[in-house]
Amino acid sequence: MSESDELDGLTGFFFYMFIVHPATAWILRPGRFERKKSIMYAIGFLALLAAIKTGISLQSRGPNHYNLLGVTRDSNPLEIKRAYKKLSLQTHPDKNPSPTAVDEFDALKQAYDVLLDMELREVYNKFGAEGIRTNKRYDETQFFMELGVYYLTFGMLAYVLTLGKRSGDARQWTFTGLIVMLVVEISIMTSTESLLPKGVLPTWTEHQCVWLLHTLFPAFMNGCRSMGSYLYVDLEAQGRSLLMALQEQNKDILLVLRDVQICTQSIQANGGGGGGGVPNTTRVLGTGSGPVAGGAVMRATPTGKIKELQERLQASNTNVTQAVKDIKMVGEGKSNMGFYTMIAGYIVFSYLFK
């Protein structure tokens, strides 16, 4: 990459990190919107900003040689000559009254000279205009050294920015995207033939495609950070909640069984509960947090205690069932998401570079 591309990538990284990421976190703040709407708004916001920034950067780079001549990267020398002859008559300073006519004609002539020479054309496709100016040629050792420096730098940044338990999924998504981008870049830059589909961006070069990947990666990384933190579910906390619910259920069972035992012993001590000499002892039954709602009085009998035990078990079972269901849903969602992402990535990669 050229120095201008590296500076543009660094500027984009800080833009997404210090401006876009806090704005996305504001959108995803719990309680601000519904869960589905928050995710949709955040994705739309990130995609819109990435498209606008990429479009501005692309506009500032200006048209490439293929755009200037109105040809595609698959055009043969004869088509390039025809296109140049037609445009040179229109942009020649003698016939073009524009104050920038000389610059336009020089740019057109330079594009023609580069694309007509097959060796320079290959250099331009791989390394852009900077490669033509520096007379750069493909060197495997230098290429992989530059590649290693770039990806190690972004890999360390991604690791530092995704530290913490809440960023585990974000780290996994980010490094997956980084690896996919690395594979695509190596495939494009080391191939002797163009791997770009003919019907997609016919005037783009391999150099521009790599630039686009590098430009969009900071947006992808910060999107992963925001979405990973928002979608994070603390399984340890859910496990603790489940254990606490089970503990409360166990306490209720023990309390009611103790009351049943006391009532049974009382009945046995009073002669089995029959006869006129047995006092009609009643008391208000509670649930551990106060008396029964409405002040209802129940006879302290084993049957009443067993009914109370059933009611408490039903109430506590609801909490336990919900906690177990949440844990299962989280586990299934993670496994399914990874499986579907792997299949989708394989299909897209196979279609584009088959």
Short mmCIF file of C-alpha atoms in Angstrom, two decimals:
data_model
loop_
_atom_site.label_atom_id
_atom_site.label_comp_id
_atom_site.label_asym_id
_atom_site.label_seq_id
_atom_site.Cartn_x
_atom_site.Cartn_y
_atom_site.Cartn_z
CA MET A 1 0.00 0.00 0.00
CA SER A 2 1.10 3.56 -0.68
CA GLU A 3 1.65 6.12 2.08
CA SER A 4 -1.59 7.90 1.18
CA ASP A 5 -3.53 4.64 1.43
CA GLU A 6 -1.96 3.86 4.80
CA LEU A 7 -2.79 7.35 6.09
CA ASP A 8 -6.35 7.01 4.82
CA GLY A 9 -6.70 3.64 6.53
CA LEU A 10 -5.34 5.01 9.82
CA THR A 11 -7.69 8.00 9.64
CA GLY A 12 -10.62 5.68 9.01
CA PHE A 13 -9.62 3.49 11.95
CA PHE A 14 -9.64 6.40 14.41
CA PHE A 15 -12.85 7.77 12.88
CA TYR A 16 -14.70 4.51 13.51
CA MET A 17 -13.09 3.99 16.90
CA PHE A 18 -13.67 7.40 18.51
CA ILE A 19 -16.79 8.61 16.69
CA VAL A 20 -18.74 5.76 15.15
CA HIS A 21 -18.32 3.22 17.95
CA PRO A 22 -19.67 5.54 20.72
CA ALA A 23 -22.59 6.54 18.46
CA THR A 24 -23.40 2.88 17.80
CA ALA A 25 -23.17 2.11 21.51
CA TRP A 26 -25.69 4.91 22.13
CA ILE A 27 -28.11 3.31 19.66
CA LEU A 28 -27.65 -0.12 21.26
CA ARG A 29 -28.04 1.10 24.83
CA PRO A 30 -30.50 -1.24 26.61
CA GLY A 31 -33.98 0.22 26.89
CA ARG A 32 -33.54 2.84 24.19
CA PHE A 33 -35.23 0.77 21.44
CA GLU A 34 -36.65 -2.69 21.12
CA ARG A 35 -34.02 -5.40 20.70
CA LYS A 36 -34.69 -6.11 17.01
CA LYS A 37 -35.03 -2.42 16.18
CA SER A 38 -31.78 -1.61 17.98
CA ILE A 39 -29.91 -4.20 15.92
CA MET A 40 -31.47 -3.00 12.66
CA TYR A 41 -30.76 0.68 13.44
CA ALA A 42 -27.16 -0.07 14.41
CA ILE A 43 -26.47 -2.13 11.28
CA GLY A 44 -28.11 0.50 9.07
CA PHE A 45 -26.14 3.28 10.75
CA LEU A 46 -22.83 1.48 10.33
CA ALA A 47 -23.54 0.54 6.71
CA LEU A 48 -24.57 4.09 5.85
CA LEU A 49 -21.48 5.68 7.39
CA ALA A 50 -19.19 3.10 5.81
CA ALA A 51 -20.78 3.70 2.39
CA ILE A 52 -20.50 7.49 2.74
CA LYS A 53 -16.89 7.46 3.92
CA THR A 54 -15.84 4.92 1.29
CA GLY A 55 -17.59 6.92 -1.41
CA ILE A 56 -15.83 10.13 -0.34
CA SER A 57 -12.45 8.37 -0.28
CA LEU A 58 -13.10 6.83 -3.68
CA GLN A 59 -14.13 10.19 -5.11
CA SER A 60 -10.97 11.84 -3.82
CA ARG A 61 -8.84 9.17 -5.52
CA GLY A 62 -10.27 10.13 -8.90
CA PRO A 63 -10.98 7.87 -11.87
CA ASN A 64 -8.53 5.12 -12.74
CA HIS A 65 -7.02 4.55 -16.17
CA TYR A 66 -9.84 2.27 -17.28
CA ASN A 67 -12.46 4.85 -16.34
CA LEU A 68 -10.56 7.59 -18.16
CA LEU A 69 -10.49 5.63 -21.41
CA GLY A 70 -13.94 4.12 -20.97
CA VAL A 71 -12.67 0.53 -21.28
CA THR A 72 -12.68 -2.51 -19.02
CA ARG A 73 -9.83 -4.52 -17.57
CA ASP A 74 -10.54 -7.22 -20.19
CA SER A 75 -10.25 -4.85 -23.15
CA ASN A 76 -7.67 -5.76 -25.78
CA PRO A 77 -5.09 -3.30 -27.23
CA LEU A 78 -7.23 -2.61 -30.28
CA GLU A 79 -10.18 -1.49 -28.15
CA ILE A 80 -7.87 0.68 -26.06
CA LYS A 81 -6.46 2.35 -29.18
CA ARG A 82 -9.94 3.09 -30.51
CA ALA A 83 -11.07 4.55 -27.21
CA TYR A 84 -7.96 6.70 -26.91
CA LYS A 85 -8.24 8.00 -30.48
CA LYS A 86 -11.84 9.03 -29.92
CA LEU A 87 -11.23 10.72 -26.57
CA SER A 88 -7.99 12.40 -27.61
CA LEU A 89 -9.83 14.29 -30.31
CA GLN A 90 -12.30 15.55 -27.73
CA THR A 91 -9.83 16.45 -24.98
CA HIS A 92 -6.99 17.87 -27.09
CA PRO A 93 -6.11 21.39 -25.85
CA ASP A 94 -6.64 22.79 -29.35
CA LYS A 95 -10.29 21.67 -29.30
CA ASN A 96 -11.06 21.67 -25.60
CA PRO A 97 -11.67 25.17 -24.17
CA SER A 98 -11.50 23.95 -20.57
CA PRO A 99 -8.74 25.56 -18.46
CA THR A 100 -7.74 22.06 -17.34
CA ALA A 101 -7.56 20.71 -20.89
CA VAL A 102 -3.80 20.16 -20.75
CA ASP A 103 -4.01 18.16 -17.53
CA GLU A 104 -6.91 16.11 -18.84
CA PHE A 105 -5.08 15.29 -22.05
CA ASP A 106 -1.89 14.36 -20.18
CA ALA A 107 -3.84 12.04 -17.87
CA LEU A 108 -5.51 10.44 -20.88
CA LYS A 109 -2.16 9.95 -22.62
CA GLN A 110 -0.64 8.43 -19.48
CA ALA A 111 -3.56 6.02 -19.12
CA TYR A 112 -3.16 5.00 -22.75
CA ASP A 113 0.57 4.39 -22.42
CA VAL A 114 0.13 2.27 -19.31
CA LEU A 115 -2.76 0.11 -20.51
CA LEU A 116 -1.27 -0.48 -23.95
CA ASP A 117 1.92 -1.88 -22.44
CA MET A 118 0.98 -5.30 -21.03
CA GLU A 119 3.80 -5.30 -18.47
CA LEU A 120 2.92 -1.83 -17.15
CA ARG A 121 -0.73 -2.77 -17.25
CA GLU A 122 -0.09 -5.75 -14.97
CA VAL A 123 1.89 -3.55 -12.57
CA TYR A 124 -0.92 -0.98 -12.56
CA ASN A 125 -3.55 -3.65 -11.87
CA LYS A 126 -1.59 -5.01 -8.91
CA PHE A 127 -0.06 -1.88 -7.37
CA GLY A 128 -1.94 1.11 -8.83
CA ALA A 129 -0.50 4.41 -10.02
CA GLU A 130 2.03 4.41 -7.18
CA GLY A 131 3.49 1.20 -8.54
CA ILE A 132 3.97 2.83 -11.96
CA ARG A 133 5.69 5.88 -10.45
CA THR A 134 8.07 3.79 -8.36
CA ASN A 135 8.58 1.17 -11.08
CA LYS A 136 7.46 -1.50 -8.64
CA ARG A 137 7.49 -5.17 -9.52
CA TYR A 138 6.05 -8.16 -7.75
CA ASP A 139 8.54 -9.62 -5.29
CA GLU A 140 7.25 -12.51 -3.21
CA THR A 141 9.46 -11.84 -0.19
CA GLN A 142 8.68 -8.13 -0.06
CA PHE A 143 4.99 -8.77 -0.65
CA PHE A 144 4.64 -11.17 2.27
CA MET A 145 6.71 -8.95 4.54
CA GLU A 146 4.42 -5.98 3.84
CA LEU A 147 1.41 -8.25 4.24
CA GLY A 148 2.71 -9.54 7.58
CA VAL A 149 3.33 -6.05 8.94
CA TYR A 150 -0.16 -4.86 7.98
CA TYR A 151 -2.08 -7.85 9.32
CA LEU A 152 -0.01 -8.20 12.47
CA THR A 153 -0.65 -4.53 13.22
CA PHE A 154 -4.39 -4.82 12.75
CA GLY A 155 -4.44 -8.17 14.53
CA MET A 156 -2.84 -6.65 17.64
CA LEU A 157 -5.19 -3.66 17.50
CA ALA A 158 -8.19 -5.95 17.16
CA TYR A 159 -7.01 -8.08 20.08
CA VAL A 160 -6.47 -5.06 22.36
CA LEU A 161 -9.82 -3.51 21.44
CA THR A 162 -11.70 -6.75 22.10
CA LEU A 163 -10.21 -7.61 25.47
CA GLY A 164 -12.67 -8.62 28.16
CA LYS A 165 -15.31 -11.26 28.63
CA ARG A 166 -18.05 -9.26 26.91
CA SER A 167 -16.00 -9.00 23.70
CA GLY A 168 -15.36 -12.71 23.20
CA ASP A 169 -17.76 -13.03 20.27
CA ALA A 170 -16.56 -9.74 18.79
CA ARG A 171 -12.96 -10.99 18.88
CA GLN A 172 -13.96 -14.19 17.12
CA TRP A 173 -15.90 -12.34 14.40
CA THR A 174 -13.11 -9.79 13.91
CA PHE A 175 -10.35 -12.35 13.51
CA THR A 176 -12.55 -14.42 11.20
CA GLY A 177 -13.00 -11.37 8.97
CA LEU A 178 -9.28 -10.63 9.15
CA ILE A 179 -8.40 -14.16 8.07
CA VAL A 180 -10.93 -14.09 5.22
CA MET A 181 -9.53 -10.75 4.04
CA LEU A 182 -5.98 -12.13 4.19
CA VAL A 183 -6.92 -15.18 2.11
CA VAL A 184 -8.72 -13.04 -0.47
CA GLU A 185 -5.82 -10.58 -0.75
CA ILE A 186 -3.23 -13.33 -1.18
CA SER A 187 -5.39 -15.04 -3.79
CA ILE A 188 -5.85 -11.82 -5.76
CA MET A 189 -2.29 -10.56 -5.59
CA THR A 190 -0.45 -13.84 -6.26
CA SER A 191 -2.61 -15.05 -9.14
CA THR A 192 -1.20 -14.66 -12.65
CA GLU A 193 -4.73 -14.14 -13.99
CA SER A 194 -7.45 -11.83 -12.75
CA LEU A 195 -9.74 -13.60 -10.28
CA LEU A 196 -12.29 -10.81 -10.27
CA PRO A 197 -15.66 -11.75 -11.80
CA LYS A 198 -16.10 -10.18 -15.23
CA GLY A 199 -19.59 -8.89 -14.56
CA VAL A 200 -18.70 -7.22 -11.24
CA LEU A 201 -16.95 -3.83 -11.27
CA PRO A 202 -15.46 -4.32 -14.78
CA THR A 203 -13.22 -1.23 -14.54
CA TRP A 204 -11.78 -2.01 -11.11
CA THR A 205 -8.28 -3.38 -10.60
CA GLU A 206 -6.94 -5.82 -8.03
CA HIS A 207 -5.28 -2.89 -6.29
CA GLN A 208 -8.61 -1.12 -5.86
CA CYS A 209 -10.28 -4.27 -4.52
CA VAL A 210 -7.57 -4.66 -1.89
CA TRP A 211 -7.91 -0.97 -1.03
CA LEU A 212 -11.66 -1.46 -0.59
CA LEU A 213 -11.11 -4.39 1.77
CA HIS A 214 -8.65 -2.38 3.86
CA THR A 215 -11.01 0.59 3.92
CA LEU A 216 -14.04 -1.41 5.06
CA PHE A 217 -12.26 -3.49 7.68
CA PRO A 218 -12.21 -0.77 10.41
CA ALA A 219 -15.98 -0.39 9.96
CA PHE A 220 -16.41 -4.16 10.18
CA MET A 221 -14.23 -4.41 13.29
CA ASN A 222 -16.04 -1.66 15.19
CA GLY A 223 -19.38 -3.08 14.12
CA CYS A 224 -18.33 -6.43 15.59
CA ARG A 225 -17.29 -4.70 18.81
CA SER A 226 -20.62 -2.92 19.18
CA MET A 227 -22.82 -5.88 18.24
CA GLY A 228 -20.75 -8.35 20.27
CA SER A 229 -21.10 -6.30 23.44
CA TYR A 230 -24.82 -5.82 22.86
CA LEU A 231 -25.56 -9.49 22.12
CA TYR A 232 -23.34 -10.79 24.91
CA VAL A 233 -25.05 -13.13 27.35
CA ASP A 234 -23.31 -13.97 30.62
CA LEU A 235 -23.78 -17.73 30.91
CA GLU A 236 -22.07 -17.75 34.29
CA ALA A 237 -24.59 -15.25 35.65
CA GLN A 238 -27.45 -17.29 34.22
CA GLY A 239 -25.98 -20.41 35.79
CA ARG A 240 -25.78 -18.64 39.15
CA SER A 241 -29.41 -17.52 38.78
CA LEU A 242 -30.43 -21.09 38.08
CA LEU A 243 -28.57 -22.39 41.11
CA MET A 244 -30.11 -19.69 43.31
CA ALA A 245 -33.58 -20.60 42.05
CA LEU A 246 -32.91 -24.25 42.81
CA GLN A 247 -31.61 -23.30 46.25
CA GLU A 248 -34.76 -21.27 47.02
CA GLN A 249 -36.87 -24.18 45.82
CA ASN A 250 -34.99 -26.52 48.12
CA LYS A 251 -35.50 -24.15 51.06
CA ASP A 252 -39.26 -24.03 50.37
CA ILE A 253 -39.43 -27.81 50.27
CA LEU A 254 -37.53 -28.15 53.54
CA LEU A 255 -39.67 -25.51 55.29
CA VAL A 256 -42.95 -27.07 54.23
CA LEU A 257 -41.76 -30.59 55.08
CA ARG A 258 -40.75 -29.33 58.51
CA ASP A 259 -44.21 -27.83 59.01
CA VAL A 260 -45.80 -31.09 57.87
CA GLN A 261 -43.67 -32.98 60.37
CA ILE A 262 -44.65 -30.59 63.18
CA CYS A 263 -48.32 -30.85 62.29
CA THR A 264 -48.15 -34.63 62.16
CA GLN A 265 -46.45 -34.77 65.56
CA SER A 266 -49.05 -32.35 66.98
CA ILE A 267 -51.91 -34.45 65.70
CA GLN A 268 -50.35 -37.62 67.09
CA ALA A 269 -49.79 -35.91 70.47
CA ASN A 270 -53.47 -34.80 70.59
CA GLY A 271 -54.82 -38.27 70.02
CA GLY A 272 -54.99 -38.42 66.21
CA GLY A 273 -57.07 -35.28 65.78
CA GLY A 274 -60.41 -36.81 66.95
CA GLY A 275 -62.57 -36.26 70.06
CA GLY A 276 -64.03 -33.22 71.68
CA GLY A 277 -61.00 -32.55 73.84
CA VAL A 278 -58.78 -31.68 70.92
CA PRO A 279 -58.40 -27.95 70.45
CA ASN A 280 -59.30 -26.56 67.03
CA THR A 281 -55.91 -25.04 66.34
CA THR A 282 -55.62 -22.95 63.23
CA ARG A 283 -52.96 -20.49 62.03
CA VAL A 284 -52.26 -18.30 59.06
CA LEU A 285 -49.88 -20.02 56.65
CA GLY A 286 -47.14 -17.96 55.01
CA THR A 287 -44.77 -18.40 52.14
CA GLY A 288 -41.65 -17.17 53.87
CA SER A 289 -42.33 -13.51 53.00
CA GLY A 290 -45.58 -12.91 54.89
CA PRO A 291 -49.07 -14.28 55.33
CA VAL A 292 -51.23 -15.59 52.55
CA ALA A 293 -52.76 -12.78 50.47
CA GLY A 294 -56.11 -11.62 51.77
CA GLY A 295 -55.45 -13.02 55.24
CA ALA A 296 -56.91 -16.40 54.30
CA VAL A 297 -56.80 -18.84 57.18
CA MET A 298 -55.94 -22.45 56.46
CA ARG A 299 -56.03 -25.35 58.89
CA ALA A 300 -52.53 -26.48 59.72
CA THR A 301 -52.95 -30.05 58.49
CA PRO A 302 -50.58 -32.24 56.46
CA THR A 303 -52.96 -32.01 53.49
CA GLY A 304 -52.90 -28.21 53.60
CA LYS A 305 -49.15 -28.18 53.88
CA ILE A 306 -48.78 -30.51 50.92
CA LYS A 307 -51.00 -28.21 48.83
CA GLU A 308 -48.87 -25.26 49.90
CA LEU A 309 -45.75 -27.22 48.88
CA GLN A 310 -47.24 -27.88 45.44
CA GLU A 311 -48.01 -24.18 44.95
CA ARG A 312 -44.49 -23.17 45.94
CA LEU A 313 -42.95 -25.78 43.67
CA GLN A 314 -45.03 -24.58 40.73
CA ALA A 315 -43.93 -20.97 41.31
CA SER A 316 -40.25 -21.85 41.68
CA ASN A 317 -40.35 -24.27 38.74
CA THR A 318 -41.39 -21.38 36.51
CA ASN A 319 -38.17 -19.50 37.34
CA VAL A 320 -36.02 -22.60 36.95
CA THR A 321 -37.60 -23.53 33.60
CA GLN A 322 -37.11 -20.00 32.25
CA ALA A 323 -33.43 -19.94 33.30
CA VAL A 324 -32.79 -23.32 31.65
CA LYS A 325 -34.60 -22.20 28.50
CA ASP A 326 -32.47 -19.02 28.26
CA ILE A 327 -29.25 -21.01 28.56
CA LYS A 328 -30.37 -23.48 25.88
CA MET A 329 -31.43 -20.69 23.53
CA VAL A 330 -28.08 -18.93 23.89
CA GLY A 331 -26.14 -22.12 23.20
CA GLU A 332 -28.25 -23.06 20.17
CA GLY A 333 -28.11 -19.50 18.81
CA LYS A 334 -24.32 -19.42 18.98
CA SER A 335 -23.90 -22.79 17.30
CA ASN A 336 -26.42 -22.05 14.58
CA MET A 337 -24.97 -18.59 13.90
CA GLY A 338 -21.48 -19.98 13.45
CA PHE A 339 -22.74 -22.78 11.21
CA TYR A 340 -24.81 -20.48 8.99
CA THR A 341 -21.98 -17.93 8.76
CA MET A 342 -19.54 -20.62 7.66
CA ILE A 343 -21.91 -21.87 4.94
CA ALA A 344 -22.68 -18.36 3.67
CA GLY A 345 -19.00 -17.42 3.57
CA TYR A 346 -18.14 -20.58 1.66
CA ILE A 347 -20.89 -19.96 -0.92
CA VAL A 348 -19.89 -16.33 -1.48
CA PHE A 349 -16.20 -17.15 -1.71
CA SER A 350 -16.80 -20.05 -4.12
CA TYR A 351 -19.06 -17.93 -6.33
CA LEU A 352 -16.71 -14.97 -6.58
CA PHE A 353 -13.43 -16.84 -7.04
CA LYS A 354 -14.38 -20.11 -8.63
#
